[in-house]
Amino acid sequence: MNRYAILKTMLPPMIPLLVFILADEIWGTKVGIIVALVSGIIEYIYVLIKEKRSDRFILADTLLLVVLGGVSILLENAVFFKLKPALIEAIFCVILGISVFSDKNILLQMTKRYMKGMELNEKGVEKMRRTFRNLFWIFSFHTLLVIYSAFFMSERAWAFISTALFYIIFGIYFVFEILLMKYTAKKR
């Protein structure tokens, strides 16, 4: 399993957040939300033109941006926009949870589609299930942190938690996994 594919999948929703943080710092929350909405739409159109395909993930993310950003602008409260990363992660947590804690492994089925012609043995499936379980707990923890920071922490703290901290946590996890694999291989 390509572990970097997960980070690559999670990067597109971060672009509008990063744009929001920058614009909010310069022009304020309302302009920041509008700029983030426009960047999400531009990102979708860019992929549509460049790759000649409609990326459903970016489309869903942009629609979520429009809805939550719109509500934030109408109510003049950025908390709805701030909850967007937590909502995306919560959806992913549900998919991970179903894949790990039930007999229906959605992520394994999705992975098999992209690994055409490759068969996973029982050991590989169990290793993948362990990785999904770890990711479930990491995403759950980060989702709760984003929700808490959206309501109870400063704008800067929320910005750090919802963007940079996400990558720091994943970086630590992936380094740990790589070291564990090397240790296990050396032990054999």
Short mmCIF file of C-alpha atoms in Angstrom, two decimals:
data_model
loop_
_atom_site.label_atom_id
_atom_site.label_comp_id
_atom_site.label_asym_id
_atom_site.label_seq_id
_atom_site.Cartn_x
_atom_site.Cartn_y
_atom_site.Cartn_z
CA MET A 1 0.00 0.00 0.00
CA ASN A 2 1.33 3.41 -0.93
CA ARG A 3 1.08 5.37 2.32
CA TYR A 4 1.92 8.63 0.57
CA ALA A 5 -1.29 8.26 -1.46
CA ILE A 6 -3.24 9.04 1.71
CA LEU A 7 -1.38 12.32 2.18
CA LYS A 8 -1.81 13.12 -1.51
CA THR A 9 -5.55 12.55 -1.12
CA MET A 10 -5.73 14.82 1.91
CA LEU A 11 -3.72 17.68 0.36
CA PRO A 12 -6.42 19.14 -1.94
CA PRO A 13 -8.80 20.04 0.92
CA MET A 14 -5.93 21.77 2.69
CA ILE A 15 -5.35 24.29 -0.12
CA PRO A 16 -8.52 26.33 0.53
CA LEU A 17 -7.78 26.17 4.27
CA LEU A 18 -4.28 27.52 3.78
CA VAL A 19 -5.64 30.22 1.48
CA PHE A 20 -8.28 31.08 4.11
CA ILE A 21 -5.67 31.38 6.86
CA LEU A 22 -3.52 33.70 4.76
CA ALA A 23 -6.43 35.85 3.53
CA ASP A 24 -7.98 35.97 7.01
CA GLU A 25 -4.71 37.23 8.43
CA ILE A 26 -4.49 39.97 5.81
CA TRP A 27 -8.13 41.02 5.17
CA GLY A 28 -10.28 39.42 7.89
CA THR A 29 -12.56 36.40 8.22
CA LYS A 30 -15.27 37.31 5.71
CA VAL A 31 -12.81 37.98 2.90
CA GLY A 32 -10.83 34.89 3.97
CA ILE A 33 -13.91 32.68 3.55
CA ILE A 34 -14.74 34.21 0.16
CA VAL A 35 -11.13 33.75 -1.04
CA ALA A 36 -11.17 30.13 0.21
CA LEU A 37 -14.44 29.49 -1.66
CA VAL A 38 -12.99 30.93 -4.87
CA SER A 39 -9.77 28.88 -4.45
CA GLY A 40 -11.82 25.69 -4.04
CA ILE A 41 -13.75 26.43 -7.22
CA ILE A 42 -10.54 27.29 -9.10
CA GLU A 43 -8.93 24.06 -7.86
CA TYR A 44 -11.87 22.02 -9.18
CA ILE A 45 -11.85 23.79 -12.57
CA TYR A 46 -8.06 23.39 -12.81
CA VAL A 47 -8.27 19.60 -12.34
CA LEU A 48 -11.23 19.47 -14.73
CA ILE A 49 -9.28 21.26 -17.48
CA LYS A 50 -5.78 19.87 -16.86
CA GLU A 51 -6.66 16.24 -16.15
CA LYS A 52 -9.90 16.24 -18.18
CA ARG A 53 -11.80 14.60 -15.34
CA SER A 54 -14.22 15.60 -12.65
CA ASP A 55 -12.58 14.90 -9.30
CA ARG A 56 -15.47 13.96 -7.05
CA PHE A 57 -13.43 14.47 -3.91
CA ILE A 58 -12.50 18.05 -4.84
CA LEU A 59 -16.09 18.68 -5.99
CA ALA A 60 -17.54 17.41 -2.71
CA ASP A 61 -14.95 19.40 -0.77
CA THR A 62 -15.72 22.57 -2.75
CA LEU A 63 -19.47 22.11 -2.27
CA LEU A 64 -18.87 21.66 1.45
CA LEU A 65 -16.78 24.85 1.37
CA VAL A 66 -19.62 26.70 -0.35
CA VAL A 67 -22.24 25.49 2.15
CA LEU A 68 -20.21 25.96 5.35
CA GLY A 69 -18.53 29.12 4.08
CA GLY A 70 -21.90 30.52 3.01
CA VAL A 71 -23.43 29.79 6.41
CA SER A 72 -20.39 31.37 8.09
CA ILE A 73 -20.78 34.53 5.98
CA LEU A 74 -24.56 34.74 6.53
CA LEU A 75 -24.28 34.28 10.29
CA GLU A 76 -21.04 36.27 10.47
CA ASN A 77 -19.44 33.41 12.41
CA ALA A 78 -16.41 31.59 11.01
CA VAL A 79 -16.93 28.52 13.20
CA PHE A 80 -18.93 26.73 10.48
CA PHE A 81 -16.08 27.17 8.03
CA LYS A 82 -13.60 26.11 10.71
CA LEU A 83 -15.50 22.85 11.20
CA LYS A 84 -15.03 21.84 7.55
CA PRO A 85 -11.75 19.92 8.09
CA ALA A 86 -13.33 18.09 11.04
CA LEU A 87 -16.35 17.16 8.93
CA ILE A 88 -14.15 15.78 6.12
CA GLU A 89 -12.08 13.84 8.65
CA ALA A 90 -15.21 12.56 10.44
CA ILE A 91 -16.49 11.14 7.14
CA PHE A 92 -13.12 9.46 6.61
CA CYS A 93 -13.24 8.17 10.21
CA VAL A 94 -16.61 6.53 9.48
CA ILE A 95 -15.16 4.84 6.38
CA LEU A 96 -12.08 3.75 8.33
CA GLY A 97 -14.22 2.57 11.25
CA ILE A 98 -16.44 0.46 9.00
CA SER A 99 -13.35 -0.94 7.28
CA VAL A 100 -11.62 -1.83 10.54
CA PHE A 101 -14.40 -2.77 12.94
CA SER A 102 -16.79 -4.63 10.61
CA ASP A 103 -16.65 -7.34 7.99
CA LYS A 104 -17.10 -4.77 5.20
CA ASN A 105 -13.63 -3.41 4.44
CA ILE A 106 -14.48 -0.49 2.14
CA LEU A 107 -10.90 0.75 1.91
CA LEU A 108 -9.54 -2.69 1.03
CA GLN A 109 -12.07 -2.92 -1.81
CA MET A 110 -11.05 0.55 -3.05
CA THR A 111 -7.37 -0.38 -2.79
CA LYS A 112 -7.89 -3.57 -4.80
CA ARG A 113 -9.37 -1.50 -7.64
CA TYR A 114 -6.15 0.50 -7.91
CA MET A 115 -3.89 -2.56 -7.49
CA LYS A 116 -5.23 -4.39 -10.53
CA GLY A 117 -3.61 -7.76 -11.03
CA MET A 118 -2.00 -7.78 -7.59
CA GLU A 119 -3.29 -10.18 -4.97
CA LEU A 120 -2.97 -9.58 -1.26
CA ASN A 121 -2.27 -12.56 0.94
CA GLU A 122 -3.78 -12.85 4.42
CA LYS A 123 -0.66 -11.33 6.01
CA GLY A 124 -0.88 -8.29 3.70
CA VAL A 125 -4.59 -7.84 4.43
CA GLU A 126 -3.91 -8.00 8.19
CA LYS A 127 -1.08 -5.47 7.87
CA MET A 128 -3.37 -3.17 5.90
CA ARG A 129 -6.12 -3.59 8.53
CA ARG A 130 -3.62 -2.64 11.26
CA THR A 131 -2.62 0.47 9.30
CA PHE A 132 -6.30 1.40 8.82
CA ARG A 133 -6.90 0.91 12.56
CA ASN A 134 -4.00 3.23 13.42
CA LEU A 135 -5.25 5.79 10.90
CA PHE A 136 -8.74 5.56 12.41
CA TRP A 137 -7.40 6.57 15.84
CA ILE A 138 -5.14 9.28 14.38
CA PHE A 139 -8.00 10.80 12.36
CA SER A 140 -10.39 10.55 15.32
CA PHE A 141 -7.91 12.32 17.60
CA HIS A 142 -7.20 15.05 15.05
CA THR A 143 -10.91 15.53 14.31
CA LEU A 144 -11.62 16.13 17.99
CA LEU A 145 -8.71 18.58 18.18
CA VAL A 146 -10.04 20.55 15.21
CA ILE A 147 -13.53 20.71 16.72
CA TYR A 148 -12.17 21.82 20.08
CA SER A 149 -9.91 24.44 18.49
CA ALA A 150 -12.74 25.79 16.30
CA PHE A 151 -14.84 26.58 19.37
CA PHE A 152 -12.39 27.27 22.17
CA MET A 153 -9.03 28.35 20.76
CA SER A 154 -7.60 31.31 18.89
CA GLU A 155 -7.67 31.61 15.12
CA ARG A 156 -3.93 30.89 14.96
CA ALA A 157 -4.20 27.80 17.16
CA TRP A 158 -7.05 26.48 15.00
CA ALA A 159 -5.04 27.22 11.84
CA PHE A 160 -2.04 25.29 13.16
CA ILE A 161 -4.11 22.36 14.42
CA SER A 162 -6.21 22.00 11.26
CA THR A 163 -3.25 22.17 8.86
CA ALA A 164 0.34 21.82 10.06
CA LEU A 165 -0.40 19.58 13.05
CA PHE A 166 -2.19 17.17 10.73
CA TYR A 167 0.98 16.69 8.68
CA ILE A 168 3.21 16.57 11.76
CA ILE A 169 1.12 13.76 13.27
CA PHE A 170 1.17 11.85 9.98
CA GLY A 171 4.89 12.45 9.57
CA ILE A 172 5.59 11.02 13.01
CA TYR A 173 3.35 8.04 12.31
CA PHE A 174 4.96 7.29 8.94
CA VAL A 175 8.49 7.62 10.34
CA PHE A 176 7.50 5.23 13.13
CA GLU A 177 6.07 2.76 10.58
CA ILE A 178 9.21 2.93 8.42
CA LEU A 179 11.46 2.39 11.44
CA LEU A 180 9.27 -0.51 12.57
CA MET A 181 9.46 -2.12 9.11
CA LYS A 182 13.26 -1.74 9.05
CA TYR A 183 13.55 -3.16 12.55
CA THR A 184 11.29 -6.11 11.68
CA ALA A 185 13.22 -6.78 8.45
CA LYS A 186 16.56 -6.62 10.28
CA LYS A 187 15.28 -8.98 12.98
CA ARG A 188 14.43 -11.62 10.36
#
